[in-house]
Amino acid sequence: MFRGKKYKKVAEAFDRNKAYGLSEAIEILKKSEVKFDQTVEVHFNLGVDPKHSDQVVRGTVVLPHGTGRQVRVLVFCKDNNIEVAKNAGADYAGGADLVQKIQEGWLEFDSVVATPDMMGTIGRLGRVLGPKGLMPNPKAGTVTMDLGKAVKEAKAGKIEYRLDKTNIIHCPIGKASFGAEKLEENFKALLGAIVKAKPAAAKRQYIR
C-alpha cells in the first residue's frame, strides 16, 4: 500500500508495540504536520458483551474545554419553549415545520434536543436522525423540559459515548491546537465518565 511522506514520518515517531502514557501520546500527536487543525480522538476497547442489555455502556459527559467545534443546536419544542430555547442559545427551535424541513433533506445542525411532548411528532425522523446519532434520547439528556441546561451543555462541548458492536467506544476529545494540558483534562473527564458507567454485570477486565 502506498504511503505518503507525512504518513511515514509520523509512523516512524512511535513504536506500535509500545504502550505510551497520555502525555507521551499527545507529544507524538503534535509531530503530525498537516494544514488543518486535527480532531484528536480516543478509542476504548471494553471487556463487556454488548449483546447483553445489562452490559451496554452509554452516557454523556461535558468536556471541560469542549470539542473545539461550533455546535449548531436544534430544539424540537412548542409555544413558549421556542423562545426559551433560543434565549439559551439554540440555533433553531420549532416543531412540525422543522420536521418537514428535515424530511426534505435539511441537516445543517450538529445536536438535537426535544421536549417530551414532541417525541411523537419527531418519531418519523428516526431513520434519518438515528444513523447519525442525532435522535433525542432521555438517557443522553436530550429529551428534557430543562431546555436551557440541555442547550448550554451541547454548546459547551457535551458529547455522547456509546459502545459499538465491536466493543469499542469512539470519542473526540478536542483539537490538536488545544495543547497538552487541555487535551489531558478532556481525556480524564471522558475516562472518568466511562469508568463510572461500568456495568455491574461486567466481570472481565473492563478497559482493555
Short mmCIF file of C-alpha atoms in Angstrom, two decimals:
data_model
loop_
_atom_site.label_atom_id
_atom_site.label_comp_id
_atom_site.label_asym_id
_atom_site.label_seq_id
_atom_site.Cartn_x
_atom_site.Cartn_y
_atom_site.Cartn_z
CA MET A 1 0.00 0.00 0.00
CA PHE A 2 1.31 3.44 -0.96
CA ARG A 3 2.02 5.78 1.95
CA GLY A 4 2.90 9.46 1.67
CA LYS A 5 5.97 11.10 3.20
CA LYS A 6 4.00 12.77 6.00
CA TYR A 7 2.35 9.49 6.97
CA LYS A 8 5.71 7.70 7.06
CA LYS A 9 7.24 10.48 9.16
CA VAL A 10 4.50 10.22 11.80
CA ALA A 11 4.52 6.40 11.72
CA GLU A 12 8.24 6.40 12.46
CA ALA A 13 7.74 8.64 15.50
CA PHE A 14 6.40 5.86 17.68
CA ASP A 15 6.63 2.12 18.32
CA ARG A 16 3.36 0.28 17.61
CA ASN A 17 4.35 -2.42 20.10
CA LYS A 18 4.86 0.00 22.99
CA ALA A 19 2.22 1.36 25.38
CA TYR A 20 2.64 5.13 25.82
CA GLY A 21 1.48 7.31 28.65
CA LEU A 22 -1.05 10.06 27.98
CA SER A 23 1.49 12.90 27.92
CA GLU A 24 3.82 10.95 25.62
CA ALA A 25 0.97 10.11 23.24
CA ILE A 26 -0.04 13.76 22.96
CA GLU A 27 3.57 14.76 22.22
CA ILE A 28 3.61 12.23 19.37
CA LEU A 29 0.37 13.67 18.01
CA LYS A 30 1.93 17.13 17.89
CA LYS A 31 4.58 15.84 15.46
CA SER A 32 1.93 15.28 12.79
CA GLU A 33 2.27 18.04 10.19
CA VAL A 34 -0.96 18.91 8.39
CA LYS A 35 -2.51 22.14 7.16
CA PHE A 36 -5.67 21.89 9.27
CA ASP A 37 -6.49 21.68 12.97
CA GLN A 38 -6.87 17.96 13.54
CA THR A 39 -9.52 16.44 15.78
CA VAL A 40 -7.98 14.21 18.45
CA GLU A 41 -9.95 11.01 19.05
CA VAL A 42 -9.82 8.35 21.74
CA HIS A 43 -10.91 4.75 21.24
CA PHE A 44 -11.67 2.46 24.20
CA ASN A 45 -11.81 -1.33 23.81
CA LEU A 46 -14.05 -2.60 26.63
CA GLY A 47 -14.30 -6.07 28.12
CA VAL A 48 -18.09 -6.26 28.02
CA ASP A 49 -20.58 -8.09 25.83
CA PRO A 50 -22.84 -5.60 24.00
CA LYS A 51 -25.20 -8.44 23.06
CA HIS A 52 -26.48 -8.33 26.65
CA SER A 53 -28.59 -5.29 27.52
CA ASP A 54 -27.16 -5.16 31.05
CA GLN A 55 -23.64 -4.68 29.66
CA VAL A 56 -24.30 -1.80 27.28
CA VAL A 57 -22.15 1.24 28.06
CA ARG A 58 -23.66 4.57 27.09
CA GLY A 59 -23.76 8.05 28.54
CA THR A 60 -22.77 11.68 28.17
CA VAL A 61 -20.06 13.94 29.54
CA VAL A 62 -19.32 17.64 29.24
CA LEU A 63 -15.67 18.06 28.29
CA PRO A 64 -14.02 20.84 30.38
CA HIS A 65 -12.64 22.54 27.27
CA GLY A 66 -15.26 21.48 24.73
CA THR A 67 -14.54 19.76 21.43
CA GLY A 68 -13.19 22.78 19.56
CA ARG A 69 -16.06 22.87 17.12
CA GLN A 70 -19.00 25.22 16.83
CA VAL A 71 -22.07 23.15 17.69
CA ARG A 72 -25.33 24.02 15.92
CA VAL A 73 -28.18 23.03 18.21
CA LEU A 74 -31.72 22.28 17.03
CA VAL A 75 -34.57 22.07 19.55
CA PHE A 76 -37.95 20.47 18.91
CA CYS A 77 -40.48 22.20 21.14
CA LYS A 78 -43.77 24.12 21.19
CA ASP A 79 -45.17 27.52 22.09
CA ASN A 80 -43.26 29.43 24.79
CA ASN A 81 -40.47 26.87 24.85
CA ILE A 82 -39.33 28.09 21.43
CA GLU A 83 -38.32 31.41 22.96
CA VAL A 84 -36.73 29.64 25.96
CA ALA A 85 -34.61 27.50 23.63
CA LYS A 86 -33.47 30.46 21.53
CA ASN A 87 -32.62 32.51 24.61
CA ALA A 88 -30.45 29.62 25.80
CA GLY A 89 -28.51 29.72 22.54
CA ALA A 90 -30.29 27.25 20.27
CA ASP A 91 -29.64 27.88 16.59
CA TYR A 92 -33.02 26.50 15.56
CA ALA A 93 -36.22 25.86 17.51
CA GLY A 94 -39.64 24.77 16.35
CA GLY A 95 -41.97 21.86 15.79
CA ALA A 96 -43.67 20.36 12.75
CA ASP A 97 -42.07 22.96 10.46
CA LEU A 98 -38.59 21.67 11.29
CA VAL A 99 -39.70 18.04 10.98
CA GLN A 100 -40.87 18.69 7.44
CA LYS A 101 -37.69 20.59 6.61
CA ILE A 102 -35.56 17.64 7.75
CA GLN A 103 -37.71 15.20 5.77
CA GLU A 104 -36.93 17.31 2.72
CA GLY A 105 -33.21 16.80 3.26
CA TRP A 106 -32.08 19.65 5.51
CA LEU A 107 -29.45 18.55 8.06
CA GLU A 108 -27.46 21.66 8.92
CA PHE A 109 -27.20 21.01 12.67
CA ASP A 110 -24.95 19.00 14.99
CA SER A 111 -27.04 18.32 18.09
CA VAL A 112 -30.76 17.78 18.68
CA VAL A 113 -32.79 18.35 21.85
CA ALA A 114 -36.53 17.78 22.29
CA THR A 115 -39.21 18.24 24.91
CA PRO A 116 -41.08 15.01 25.83
CA ASP A 117 -44.31 16.19 24.18
CA MET A 118 -42.52 16.38 20.81
CA MET A 119 -41.30 12.77 20.67
CA GLY A 120 -44.48 11.51 18.98
CA THR A 121 -44.09 14.15 16.28
CA ILE A 122 -40.42 13.54 15.55
CA GLY A 123 -40.64 9.74 15.73
CA ARG A 124 -40.89 9.64 11.94
CA LEU A 125 -37.37 11.11 11.76
CA GLY A 126 -35.80 8.05 13.39
CA ARG A 127 -34.49 6.66 10.12
CA VAL A 128 -32.84 9.98 9.31
CA LEU A 129 -31.51 11.09 12.69
CA GLY A 130 -30.87 7.64 14.22
CA PRO A 131 -27.96 6.52 11.99
CA LYS A 132 -26.30 9.92 12.53
CA GLY A 133 -26.57 9.66 16.31
CA LEU A 134 -28.82 12.72 16.43
CA MET A 135 -32.11 11.24 17.64
CA PRO A 136 -33.04 12.73 21.04
CA ASN A 137 -32.82 10.21 23.86
CA PRO A 138 -33.74 10.54 27.56
CA LYS A 139 -30.62 8.58 28.60
CA ALA A 140 -28.45 11.14 26.84
CA GLY A 141 -30.31 14.02 28.44
CA THR A 142 -31.56 15.29 25.09
CA VAL A 143 -35.25 14.66 25.85
CA THR A 144 -35.99 17.14 28.62
CA MET A 145 -38.06 20.09 29.77
CA ASP A 146 -34.91 21.83 31.00
CA LEU A 147 -34.05 23.25 27.60
CA GLY A 148 -31.75 25.91 28.99
CA LYS A 149 -29.45 23.35 30.58
CA ALA A 150 -29.54 20.96 27.60
CA VAL A 151 -28.73 23.66 25.05
CA LYS A 152 -25.94 25.19 27.12
CA GLU A 153 -24.33 21.78 27.70
CA ALA A 154 -24.46 20.98 23.99
CA LYS A 155 -22.85 24.31 23.18
CA ALA A 156 -20.22 23.82 25.88
CA GLY A 157 -18.96 20.53 24.47
CA LYS A 158 -21.23 17.79 25.78
CA ILE A 159 -20.54 14.54 23.94
CA GLU A 160 -22.24 11.17 23.98
CA TYR A 161 -20.23 7.97 24.29
CA ARG A 162 -21.69 4.61 23.37
CA LEU A 163 -20.39 1.12 22.79
CA ASP A 164 -20.49 -0.13 19.20
CA LYS A 165 -20.97 -3.73 18.06
CA THR A 166 -17.24 -4.42 18.26
CA ASN A 167 -16.96 -3.43 21.96
CA ILE A 168 -15.33 -0.10 21.15
CA ILE A 169 -16.20 3.47 22.14
CA HIS A 170 -15.01 6.23 19.78
CA CYS A 171 -14.94 9.83 21.02
CA PRO A 172 -13.35 13.17 20.13
CA ILE A 173 -11.56 14.99 22.96
CA GLY A 174 -10.69 18.23 21.21
CA LYS A 175 -8.41 19.75 18.61
CA ALA A 176 -4.65 19.36 18.26
CA SER A 177 -4.32 23.12 18.82
CA PHE A 178 -5.68 22.77 22.37
CA GLY A 179 -2.29 21.86 23.70
CA ALA A 180 -1.33 19.05 26.06
CA GLU A 181 -2.95 20.35 29.25
CA LYS A 182 -6.45 20.85 27.82
CA LEU A 183 -6.38 17.56 25.92
CA GLU A 184 -5.31 15.71 29.05
CA GLU A 185 -8.11 17.28 31.10
CA ASN A 186 -10.69 16.43 28.45
CA PHE A 187 -9.39 12.86 28.24
CA LYS A 188 -9.52 12.40 32.02
CA ALA A 189 -13.11 13.69 32.11
CA LEU A 190 -14.14 11.18 29.44
CA LEU A 191 -12.22 8.33 31.07
CA GLY A 192 -13.79 9.08 34.42
CA ALA A 193 -17.30 9.00 32.92
CA ILE A 194 -16.69 5.67 31.18
CA VAL A 195 -15.20 4.09 34.31
CA LYS A 196 -18.19 5.31 36.33
CA ALA A 197 -20.53 3.78 33.74
CA LYS A 198 -19.08 0.27 34.18
CA PRO A 199 -21.99 -2.21 34.18
CA ALA A 200 -22.39 -4.30 37.33
CA ALA A 201 -22.69 -7.37 35.08
CA ALA A 202 -19.24 -6.81 33.53
CA LYS A 203 -16.93 -9.45 35.01
CA ARG A 204 -13.94 -9.30 32.66
CA GLN A 205 -11.20 -6.66 32.57
CA TYR A 206 -13.22 -3.53 31.83
CA ILE A 207 -10.83 -1.29 29.88
CA ARG A 208 -8.61 -3.49 27.76
#
